[in-house]
């Protein structure tokens, strides 16, 4: 967070707070992002049990960040900017922006949009964290529709910077511009998804890689662990600092066009060699699960997630100089 | 390189050298791997111009490794174990193992196999670096066939540890066991590819991700750079220390089986939404190239490759403690 970003935030929000609606893992993560950036955060969840857990959850996340040198203030100072409230109306009172992270269900998101339509002033932007439901499915035909878009994070958003912005056909360009500026001001990396394709970009890339990985297991070509090695000790090295287009642009003498001509036919054959007629069946899921459970028991999952978060924080610290 | 690995190498090779046949970038990289591990290396290329360049090339690579704390000896000491020779016969004289990295052409590899068949003793293993030609296409029906397999590296092998072992139907299990042991003794990470599928594992994963990435550009969903961001600032973070199976095993409460049930249908729909009937056409290649050239001119490619290698070395140093 540099001085330029601080000024940007104040200019963008005119000193107003941000509302977090939906206080599960994703909402809590967003609260950290905004509070760490200096914003006041008002948090609401329809489930009071979730609300009761969110501040201790956030405190733990902040302490982890501090341990890795990723927090410039004391956790208590950041936490002091976050308060929970008992109603949606209180949560959105006087805010510049609403981050919605409720259940991934149209029959939950649509009613919420109707409520926000009634509550919000004419200059409040609403970002939905949804990964699977396009704005067109729940945010059209309302007075707020021009000010609603998808603002889809990677979990946890306070560590992994990519955010996908996905406007609906009714989203105004100024709304996208606002969300872009806000995301950059709070330290995220913005990706513009210009059409409402299922899975947006990141999850589509993950989807196709996983479909191929699972097919290789099904065919007996390689074990789950060996496939994992090709990524964590191979592909993942380059992809940790270069995207796929830059990677291939550097991997042929004449750049990406040269690469595409040389490797294009092979890649087309590989992709065409698969049918994708059905989701992974029970037998294959059982096979993958049994291979994974030999490496990591179900009882160890929780600890391994904590290990993963420590590794992510170390990565973030290395990237941002701690 | 620890003492255990040193012993393993001596036991495996019985003090005999390794032959490098084909001294381009890949062969030179392999020479570094073997010499750094303490082995004597004999290098041959049918093209004397290539041969003339290889030791200076290797010296530069060794100096880079030293700069990043990845070399436990002086470059000169490692280089002293590598010598170039003028004939194939000299290169394979008395060796334990041959690493073949000649042109990716059956009409080059097959004649070479015939020559090796005549030259090699009964206990010499041959590993081919090929990424695109299975052993079945050039290594069958010879007396050496049981001792030939694919030993496919990631470029550069002295930095990125993954090696894919791909036996042909005639490869003996003892050959695979030898190659596995040798690779581990020289510090590589072994992946067993149990069927001769095109692209093996790593390049198949890269292939399908690239096919989706290019389709997203073609559809106008996102720019090359934004797609790259989703990987280098998103997916690539997790994939730099966890493979795709471990990643998803940790991303649902009940582990991978839980994840597969929740996300499987979406991923099947995403993968099924694409046709793969043709390689990328000229118009699309032109579009991707023009986007890339706006970010990086052709004149800057070389320098960017050097930057990439510095970043890879820094990654390797961080992994292996320098």
XYZ file of C-alpha atoms in Angstrom:
644
model
C 0.000 0.000 0.000
C 1.752 3.120 -1.137
C 0.765 6.749 -0.768
C -0.565 6.838 -4.302
C -2.903 3.959 -3.553
C -4.025 5.614 -0.322
C -4.960 8.774 -2.207
C -6.715 6.737 -4.876
C -8.850 4.998 -2.310
C -9.907 8.184 -0.632
C -10.700 9.808 -3.953
C -12.672 6.793 -5.143
C -14.681 6.238 -1.995
C -14.893 9.859 -0.817
C -14.178 8.535 2.647
C -17.180 6.241 2.661
C -17.081 2.646 3.935
C -17.430 -0.648 2.090
C -20.182 -3.159 2.857
C -19.477 -6.870 3.070
C -22.679 -8.854 2.556
C -22.101 -12.549 3.220
C -19.471 -13.153 5.903
C -18.217 -16.628 5.114
C -14.645 -17.327 4.060
C -14.796 -15.203 0.935
C -16.513 -12.248 2.586
C -14.108 -12.372 5.509
C -11.209 -12.407 3.073
C -12.556 -9.358 1.312
C -12.996 -7.574 4.639
C -9.263 -8.044 5.211
C -8.486 -6.616 1.762
C -10.528 -3.471 2.267
C -9.634 -2.849 5.922
C -5.941 -3.404 5.228
C -6.231 -0.750 2.534
C -7.540 1.748 5.079
C -11.274 1.503 4.460
C -14.006 1.199 7.055
C -15.869 -2.069 6.582
C -19.445 -2.915 7.609
C -20.171 -6.664 7.663
C -23.564 -8.396 7.511
C -24.634 -12.009 7.182
C -28.206 -13.286 7.242
C -26.978 -16.060 9.525
C -26.070 -14.661 12.967
C -23.853 -17.686 13.671
C -21.704 -16.772 10.672
C -21.616 -13.158 11.811
C -20.517 -14.231 15.279
C -17.528 -16.090 13.857
C -16.273 -13.543 11.357
C -14.210 -11.171 13.509
C -12.249 -13.985 15.221
C -11.759 -15.536 11.770
C -10.419 -12.250 10.414
C -8.194 -11.762 13.437
C -6.563 -15.123 12.759
C -6.019 -14.203 9.122
C -4.476 -10.857 10.117
C -2.134 -12.526 12.595
C -0.979 -14.890 9.872
C -0.296 -11.971 7.570
C 1.638 -10.214 10.305
C 3.754 -13.299 10.930
C 4.875 -13.190 7.301
C 5.558 -9.486 7.258
C 2.541 -8.798 5.057
C 0.845 -6.314 7.369
C 2.107 -2.790 7.821
C 0.012 -2.153 10.901
C -0.910 -4.098 13.990
C -3.747 -6.564 13.396
C -5.796 -4.750 16.020
C -5.592 -1.507 14.043
C -6.869 -3.202 10.906
C -9.542 -5.095 12.815
C -10.721 -1.840 14.359
C -11.943 -0.738 10.932
C -14.257 -3.743 10.649
C -17.599 -3.946 12.444
C -20.463 -6.369 12.199
C -24.061 -5.151 11.994
C -27.423 -6.810 12.397
C -29.243 -5.810 9.220
C -28.555 -5.358 5.534
C -29.723 -1.745 5.747
C -27.109 -0.949 8.388
C -24.438 -2.704 6.367
C -25.000 -0.565 3.272
C -25.643 2.684 5.113
C -23.502 5.417 3.552
C -21.206 3.037 1.667
C -19.350 3.602 -1.587
C -19.346 -0.067 -2.572
C -20.958 -3.394 -1.671
C -19.062 -6.685 -1.961
C -21.601 -9.506 -2.140
C -20.429 -12.983 -1.202
C -23.608 -14.849 -0.293
C -24.517 -18.412 -1.295
C -23.966 -19.440 -4.910
C -27.687 -19.645 -5.587
C -29.813 -17.508 -7.853
C -32.714 -17.821 -5.406
C -30.507 -16.158 -2.795
C -28.689 -13.614 -4.961
C -31.736 -12.323 -6.828
C -33.762 -11.442 -3.719
C -30.668 -9.767 -2.318
C -30.372 -7.652 -5.473
C -34.007 -6.599 -5.072
C -33.295 -5.533 -1.501
C -30.196 -3.611 -2.531
C -32.162 -2.012 -5.358
C -34.479 -0.561 -2.734
C -31.766 0.425 -0.244
C -28.865 1.827 -2.246
C -28.283 5.382 -3.375
C -27.679 6.173 -7.041
C -23.908 6.058 -6.885
C -23.156 2.815 -5.058
C -21.484 -0.008 -6.979
C -22.193 -3.654 -6.178
C -19.599 -6.341 -6.844
C -20.597 -9.993 -6.644
C -17.949 -12.577 -5.715
C -19.782 -15.331 -7.572
C -17.643 -17.808 -9.479
C -20.434 -19.632 -11.223
C -23.452 -17.404 -11.790
C -23.225 -14.614 -14.368
C -24.716 -11.221 -13.634
C -27.312 -11.847 -16.316
C -28.808 -14.572 -14.164
C -29.626 -12.400 -11.169
C -28.825 -8.722 -11.651
C -30.797 -7.463 -14.657
C -33.818 -5.225 -14.954
C -33.304 -3.212 -11.788
C -32.427 0.422 -11.235
C -29.109 -0.708 -9.761
C -28.309 -3.038 -12.688
C -25.943 -0.572 -14.393
C -23.956 -0.459 -11.151
C -23.682 -4.218 -10.622
C -20.902 -6.458 -11.930
C -19.061 -9.640 -10.986
C -15.930 -9.015 -8.939
C -14.621 -12.569 -8.609
C -11.632 -13.207 -6.357
C -9.240 -16.103 -5.902
C -9.330 -17.556 -2.407
C -7.947 -15.971 -0.259
C -8.196 -12.526 -1.854
C -5.829 -10.938 0.673
C -3.041 -13.214 -0.607
C -3.696 -14.075 -4.238
C -4.188 -10.850 -6.168
C -6.173 -11.809 -9.269
C -9.726 -10.479 -9.504
C -11.933 -11.119 -12.534
C -14.339 -8.319 -13.451
C -17.318 -9.579 -15.445
C -19.919 -7.003 -16.459
C -23.437 -8.031 -17.477
C -24.999 -6.577 -20.628
C -26.563 -3.898 -18.394
C -23.402 -2.933 -16.498
C -22.308 0.626 -17.270
C -18.712 1.233 -18.433
C -18.265 3.687 -15.532
C -19.047 0.856 -13.132
C -16.317 -1.315 -14.617
C -13.932 1.632 -14.454
C -14.776 2.197 -10.791
C -14.306 -1.448 -9.870
C -11.023 -1.581 -11.802
C -9.721 1.479 -9.972
C -10.898 0.244 -6.583
C -9.330 -3.167 -7.074
C -6.011 -1.699 -8.101
C -6.113 0.778 -5.223
C -6.525 -2.072 -2.714
C -3.677 -4.031 -4.294
C -5.432 -6.571 -6.512
C -4.622 -7.521 -10.115
C -7.539 -6.876 -12.447
C -8.608 -9.156 -15.286
C -11.333 -7.965 -17.628
C -13.675 -10.754 -18.688
C -15.545 -9.219 -21.584
C -18.199 -11.897 -22.079
C -20.218 -13.887 -19.578
C -18.701 -17.290 -20.322
C -19.220 -20.021 -17.737
C -16.198 -20.206 -15.437
C -14.924 -16.825 -16.659
C -11.188 -17.240 -17.369
C -9.286 -18.706 -14.416
C -11.675 -21.542 -13.654
C -11.932 -22.420 -17.335
C -8.149 -22.825 -17.527
C -8.197 -24.907 -14.355
C -11.151 -26.911 -15.664
C -9.495 -28.052 -18.864
C -6.210 -28.865 -17.148
C -8.069 -30.945 -14.569
C -10.136 -32.740 -17.223
C -6.908 -33.813 -18.943
C -5.239 -34.745 -15.658
C -8.175 -36.919 -14.633
C -8.311 -38.537 -18.073
C -4.638 -39.479 -17.776
C -5.359 -41.167 -14.441
C -8.368 -42.945 -15.902
C -6.279 -44.266 -18.791
C -3.547 -45.446 -16.455
C -0.992 -43.138 -18.064
C 0.265 -41.723 -14.770
C -0.570 -41.533 -11.092
C -2.145 -38.467 -9.476
C 1.107 -37.785 -7.684
C 3.241 -37.995 -10.816
C 0.834 -35.702 -12.638
C 1.078 -33.313 -9.704
C 4.876 -33.423 -10.000
C 4.762 -32.301 -13.639
C 3.030 -29.161 -12.434
C 4.658 -28.333 -9.099
C 8.161 -29.304 -10.288
C 7.679 -28.362 -13.936
C 4.926 -26.252 -15.466
C 4.190 -24.452 -12.229
C 7.684 -23.033 -12.047
C 7.287 -20.985 -15.197
C 3.624 -20.227 -14.525
C 4.468 -18.756 -11.130
C 5.932 -15.700 -12.824
C 4.901 -15.914 -16.478
C 1.509 -16.569 -17.955
C 1.023 -19.139 -20.707
C 1.259 -16.601 -23.530
C 4.507 -15.089 -22.319
C 5.900 -18.567 -21.648
C 5.431 -19.701 -25.225
C 6.462 -16.332 -26.667
C 9.896 -17.011 -25.163
C 10.035 -20.693 -26.105
C 10.642 -20.467 -29.853
C 13.272 -18.417 -31.627
C 10.744 -16.317 -33.526
C 8.382 -15.772 -30.614
C 4.760 -16.832 -30.219
C 3.909 -16.962 -33.926
C 6.857 -19.284 -34.538
C 5.841 -21.412 -31.527
C 2.223 -21.576 -32.645
C 3.157 -22.885 -36.072
C 5.523 -25.501 -34.663
C 3.416 -26.807 -31.790
C -0.113 -25.880 -32.870
C -0.873 -29.159 -34.665
C 0.305 -31.282 -31.725
C -1.751 -29.249 -29.279
C -4.827 -29.500 -31.456
C -4.428 -33.275 -31.649
C -4.002 -33.546 -27.881
C -7.112 -31.491 -27.168
C -9.141 -33.293 -29.842
C -8.187 -36.695 -28.461
C -10.659 -36.366 -25.592
C -14.392 -36.689 -25.261
C -15.989 -34.649 -22.523
C -19.409 -36.188 -22.459
C -19.773 -36.809 -18.777
C -18.472 -35.562 -15.448
C -16.011 -37.818 -13.639
C -17.826 -40.969 -12.657
C -17.942 -42.572 -9.239
C -15.327 -45.198 -10.076
C -12.810 -42.599 -11.235
C -13.547 -40.330 -8.279
C -12.988 -43.316 -6.023
C -9.669 -44.088 -7.708
C -8.409 -40.512 -7.408
C -9.613 -40.293 -3.822
C -7.882 -43.513 -2.864
C -4.602 -42.327 -4.411
C -4.864 -39.016 -2.554
C -5.815 -40.629 0.766
C -2.663 -42.797 0.579
C -0.668 -39.560 0.440
C -2.786 -37.545 2.883
C -5.394 -38.904 5.232
C -8.701 -37.139 5.702
C -7.632 -36.232 9.236
C -4.605 -34.406 7.840
C -6.536 -32.199 5.374
C -6.996 -29.345 7.820
C -3.325 -29.176 8.741
C -2.347 -29.370 5.084
C -4.614 -26.404 4.301
C -2.798 -24.458 7.008
C 0.512 -25.476 5.418
C -0.770 -24.322 2.039
C -1.747 -20.924 3.478
C 1.689 -20.555 5.060
C 3.281 -21.322 1.693
C 1.005 -18.814 -0.040
C 1.927 -16.155 2.499
C 5.610 -16.870 2.001
C 5.071 -16.499 -1.751
C 3.223 -13.222 -1.253
C 5.970 -11.941 1.034
C 8.607 -12.824 -1.567
C 6.608 -11.045 -4.256
C 5.852 -7.907 -2.339
C 9.018 -7.628 -0.326
C 7.294 -8.546 2.928
C 23.909 -33.193 -4.021
C 24.288 -35.031 -0.792
C 26.591 -37.868 0.126
C 23.848 -40.412 -0.399
C 23.348 -39.220 -3.945
C 27.078 -39.301 -4.588
C 27.229 -42.918 -3.489
C 24.176 -43.757 -5.568
C 25.771 -42.323 -8.677
C 28.971 -44.225 -8.234
C 27.099 -47.435 -7.557
C 24.840 -46.941 -10.548
C 27.506 -45.995 -13.050
C 30.373 -48.016 -11.601
C 32.535 -44.965 -12.212
C 31.783 -44.890 -15.934
C 31.019 -41.709 -17.852
C 27.806 -40.534 -19.528
C 27.558 -39.803 -23.253
C 25.730 -36.761 -24.553
C 24.719 -37.277 -28.188
C 23.318 -34.091 -29.661
C 24.884 -30.960 -28.168
C 22.261 -28.310 -28.731
C 20.504 -26.536 -25.866
C 18.970 -29.672 -24.413
C 22.131 -31.772 -24.669
C 24.180 -28.973 -23.152
C 21.695 -28.707 -20.309
C 21.959 -32.415 -19.638
C 25.770 -32.174 -19.652
C 25.465 -29.656 -16.819
C 23.179 -32.001 -14.887
C 25.528 -34.967 -15.108
C 28.801 -33.087 -14.635
C 27.396 -31.170 -11.666
C 26.542 -34.537 -10.139
C 30.158 -35.628 -10.411
C 30.037 -37.693 -13.604
C 32.472 -37.557 -16.485
C 30.649 -36.470 -19.650
C 31.593 -37.182 -23.278
C 29.814 -34.925 -25.786
C 29.284 -35.531 -29.506
C 27.304 -33.750 -32.176
C 27.205 -34.646 -35.857
C 27.548 -30.937 -36.599
C 31.034 -29.690 -35.679
C 29.754 -26.107 -35.424
C 27.384 -27.173 -32.667
C 30.210 -29.055 -30.968
C 32.418 -25.991 -31.137
C 29.842 -23.895 -29.288
C 28.855 -26.283 -26.557
C 31.593 -25.780 -23.946
C 31.310 -21.965 -23.977
C 27.535 -22.387 -23.786
C 27.885 -24.686 -20.779
C 30.367 -22.346 -19.126
C 27.843 -19.529 -19.324
C 25.165 -21.730 -17.815
C 27.478 -22.768 -14.984
C 28.393 -19.162 -14.234
C 24.709 -18.316 -14.017
C 24.166 -21.162 -11.586
C 27.105 -19.998 -9.505
C 25.748 -16.457 -9.351
C 22.579 -17.805 -7.776
C 24.351 -20.043 -5.324
C 23.267 -23.187 -7.165
C 26.737 -24.611 -7.730
C 28.770 -26.173 -4.953
C 31.986 -26.112 -6.928
C 33.746 -23.672 -9.183
C 32.374 -23.692 -12.742
C 35.819 -24.673 -13.991
C 35.789 -27.818 -11.853
C 32.455 -28.905 -13.284
C 33.470 -27.975 -16.814
C 36.618 -30.053 -16.414
C 34.469 -33.183 -16.353
C 32.997 -32.415 -19.784
C 34.896 -33.069 -23.011
C 33.855 -32.968 -26.618
C 34.822 -35.758 -29.037
C 34.802 -36.123 -32.799
C 32.870 -39.370 -33.316
C 29.892 -41.193 -31.901
C 32.097 -44.177 -31.103
C 34.365 -42.061 -28.918
C 31.370 -40.499 -27.195
C 29.921 -43.843 -26.092
C 33.239 -45.497 -25.298
C 33.019 -47.100 -21.854
C 29.878 -45.233 -20.791
C 27.157 -46.328 -18.406
C 24.439 -44.285 -20.092
C 23.709 -42.329 -23.268
C 21.499 -39.220 -23.272
C 20.273 -38.670 -26.825
C 19.110 -35.180 -27.738
C 19.357 -35.048 -31.517
C 16.822 -33.546 -33.918
C 13.157 -34.387 -33.382
C 12.999 -36.486 -36.544
C 12.493 -40.205 -36.893
C 14.813 -40.220 -39.901
C 17.551 -38.922 -37.632
C 16.773 -40.875 -34.450
C 16.299 -44.253 -36.089
C 19.668 -44.323 -37.865
C 21.277 -43.201 -34.621
C 19.655 -46.122 -32.799
C 21.055 -48.499 -35.400
C 24.528 -47.066 -34.856
C 24.191 -47.337 -31.090
C 22.916 -50.884 -31.484
C 26.229 -51.738 -33.154
C 28.433 -49.775 -30.765
C 27.063 -50.322 -27.279
C 27.854 -53.038 -24.803
C 25.052 -55.127 -23.294
C 24.582 -53.047 -20.156
C 24.362 -49.492 -21.467
C 21.050 -47.653 -21.151
C 19.942 -45.077 -23.716
C 17.629 -42.233 -22.752
C 16.067 -40.116 -25.484
C 15.149 -36.503 -24.703
C 12.416 -36.468 -27.316
C 9.224 -34.629 -26.454
C 7.216 -35.666 -29.471
C 8.311 -39.045 -30.806
C 7.531 -42.171 -28.777
C 10.126 -44.914 -28.459
C 7.899 -47.162 -30.533
C 8.522 -44.953 -33.534
C 12.296 -45.339 -33.639
C 13.670 -47.721 -31.012
C 12.043 -51.123 -31.559
C 13.381 -54.363 -32.957
C 17.018 -53.897 -32.007
C 19.223 -55.667 -29.537
C 19.421 -52.463 -27.521
C 15.649 -51.927 -27.539
C 15.119 -53.305 -24.011
C 17.641 -50.723 -22.798
C 16.113 -47.700 -24.549
C 13.461 -45.396 -23.108
C 12.363 -41.779 -23.293
C 13.961 -39.562 -20.657
C 12.224 -36.277 -21.392
C 13.368 -33.162 -19.548
C 11.938 -29.708 -19.045
C 14.143 -26.957 -20.438
C 16.576 -26.275 -18.821
C 17.048 -29.587 -17.019
C 19.655 -28.206 -14.635
C 16.998 -25.845 -13.207
C 13.585 -27.433 -13.605
C 13.689 -30.906 -12.074
C 10.849 -32.826 -13.728
C 11.841 -35.675 -16.037
C 9.261 -37.912 -17.730
C 10.275 -41.541 -18.214
C 8.369 -43.200 -21.053
C 9.210 -46.839 -21.804
C 8.336 -48.418 -25.133
C 6.639 -51.827 -25.215
C 10.126 -53.360 -25.553
C 11.771 -51.462 -22.702
C 12.780 -53.745 -19.848
C 11.614 -52.912 -16.306
C 15.240 -52.931 -15.165
C 15.935 -50.132 -17.649
C 13.174 -48.002 -16.173
C 14.476 -48.736 -12.691
C 17.994 -47.712 -13.718
C 16.827 -44.463 -15.310
C 14.656 -43.677 -12.288
C 17.583 -44.220 -9.934
C 19.991 -42.237 -12.105
C 17.602 -39.319 -12.411
C 17.021 -39.154 -8.695
C 20.745 -39.467 -8.003
C 21.450 -36.423 -10.199
C 18.694 -34.413 -8.508
C 15.779 -34.688 -10.908
C 12.118 -35.456 -10.115
C 10.888 -38.573 -11.886
C 7.468 -38.968 -13.472
C 6.490 -42.374 -14.814
C 4.495 -42.174 -18.029
C 3.109 -45.677 -18.355
C 1.684 -45.417 -21.876
C 3.081 -43.798 -25.004
C 0.487 -41.048 -25.322
C 1.314 -38.111 -27.550
C 2.751 -35.274 -25.468
C 3.268 -37.570 -22.480
C 1.905 -35.736 -19.416
C 3.391 -32.251 -19.027
C 2.912 -31.124 -22.602
C -0.618 -32.519 -22.668
C -1.526 -30.393 -19.637
C 0.089 -27.370 -21.246
C -1.615 -28.156 -24.550
C -5.148 -28.145 -23.212
C -4.598 -25.029 -21.127
C -3.191 -23.229 -24.173
C -6.074 -24.401 -26.394
C -8.536 -22.882 -23.921
C -6.474 -19.704 -23.516
C -6.301 -19.184 -27.286
C -10.025 -19.881 -27.654
C -10.767 -17.182 -25.077
C -8.714 -14.699 -27.088
C -10.429 -15.763 -30.299
C -13.846 -15.233 -28.721
C -12.868 -11.816 -27.397
C -13.407 -12.922 -23.805
C -10.078 -11.595 -22.558
C -6.744 -10.294 -23.774
C -3.591 -12.423 -23.797
C -2.181 -10.313 -20.997
C -5.250 -10.661 -18.790
C -5.276 -14.404 -19.367
C -1.601 -14.450 -18.421
C -2.459 -12.570 -15.221
C -4.940 -15.244 -14.158
C -2.067 -17.707 -14.220
C 0.941 -15.765 -12.967
C -1.056 -13.881 -10.306
C -3.587 -16.625 -9.632
C -3.420 -20.283 -10.642
C 0.353 -20.256 -10.883
C 0.731 -19.361 -7.236
C -0.823 -22.580 -6.029
C 0.642 -24.640 -8.851
C 4.167 -23.521 -7.950
C 4.097 -25.748 -4.885
C 1.015 -27.971 -5.258
C -0.066 -30.014 -8.221
C -3.634 -29.871 -9.489
C -4.764 -32.944 -7.543
C -3.421 -31.721 -4.219
C -4.848 -28.250 -4.914
C -8.379 -29.519 -5.294
C -8.023 -32.058 -2.487
C -7.589 -29.075 -0.174
C -10.286 -26.928 -1.772
C -13.428 -28.663 -0.516
C -14.259 -29.642 3.042
C -14.434 -33.353 2.266
C -11.357 -33.464 0.071
C -11.041 -34.378 -3.589
C -14.125 -36.595 -3.789
C -16.263 -33.788 -2.363
C -14.662 -31.316 -4.787
C -15.170 -33.626 -7.748
C -18.870 -33.970 -7.070
C -19.369 -30.224 -6.614
C -17.310 -28.951 -9.531
C -17.229 -31.936 -11.875
C -20.333 -30.966 -13.883
C -19.082 -27.403 -14.434
C -15.681 -28.626 -15.559
C -17.220 -31.129 -17.931
C -19.383 -28.407 -19.463
C -16.396 -26.097 -19.865
C -14.293 -28.755 -21.566
C -17.179 -29.900 -23.753
C -17.908 -26.350 -24.904
C -14.939 -26.400 -27.300
C -14.316 -27.917 -30.676
C -10.703 -28.759 -31.438
C -10.970 -29.425 -35.132
C -8.088 -27.314 -36.345
C -4.824 -25.825 -35.168
C -4.794 -22.076 -34.510
C -5.329 -20.343 -37.833
C -3.229 -17.545 -39.311
C -5.651 -14.811 -38.281
C -5.651 -15.898 -34.654
C -1.892 -16.380 -34.592
C -1.578 -12.863 -36.012
C -3.884 -11.476 -33.317
C -1.983 -13.156 -30.473
C 1.338 -12.120 -31.974
C 0.267 -8.509 -32.300
C -0.919 -8.437 -28.674
C 2.384 -9.921 -27.512
C 4.513 -7.602 -29.687
C 2.786 -4.602 -28.085
C 4.057 -5.869 -24.733
C 7.447 -7.131 -25.896
C 9.107 -6.333 -29.183
C 10.898 -9.023 -31.152
C 14.191 -7.308 -30.369
C 13.514 -7.740 -26.648
C 12.827 -11.494 -26.760
C 16.431 -12.457 -26.099
C 16.758 -10.234 -23.058
C 13.420 -11.459 -21.754
C 14.621 -15.070 -22.005
C 17.634 -14.109 -19.943
C 15.291 -12.492 -17.393
C 13.217 -15.679 -17.332
C 16.315 -17.803 -16.668
C 17.348 -15.475 -13.839
C 13.856 -15.840 -12.335
C 14.021 -19.631 -12.704
C 17.402 -19.692 -10.989
C 16.072 -17.563 -8.151
C 13.173 -20.015 -7.806
C 15.551 -22.970 -7.792
C 17.736 -21.291 -5.202
C 14.718 -20.653 -2.987
C 13.623 -24.282 -3.334
C 16.963 -25.878 -2.688
C 18.358 -23.412 -0.210
C 20.917 -22.030 -2.637
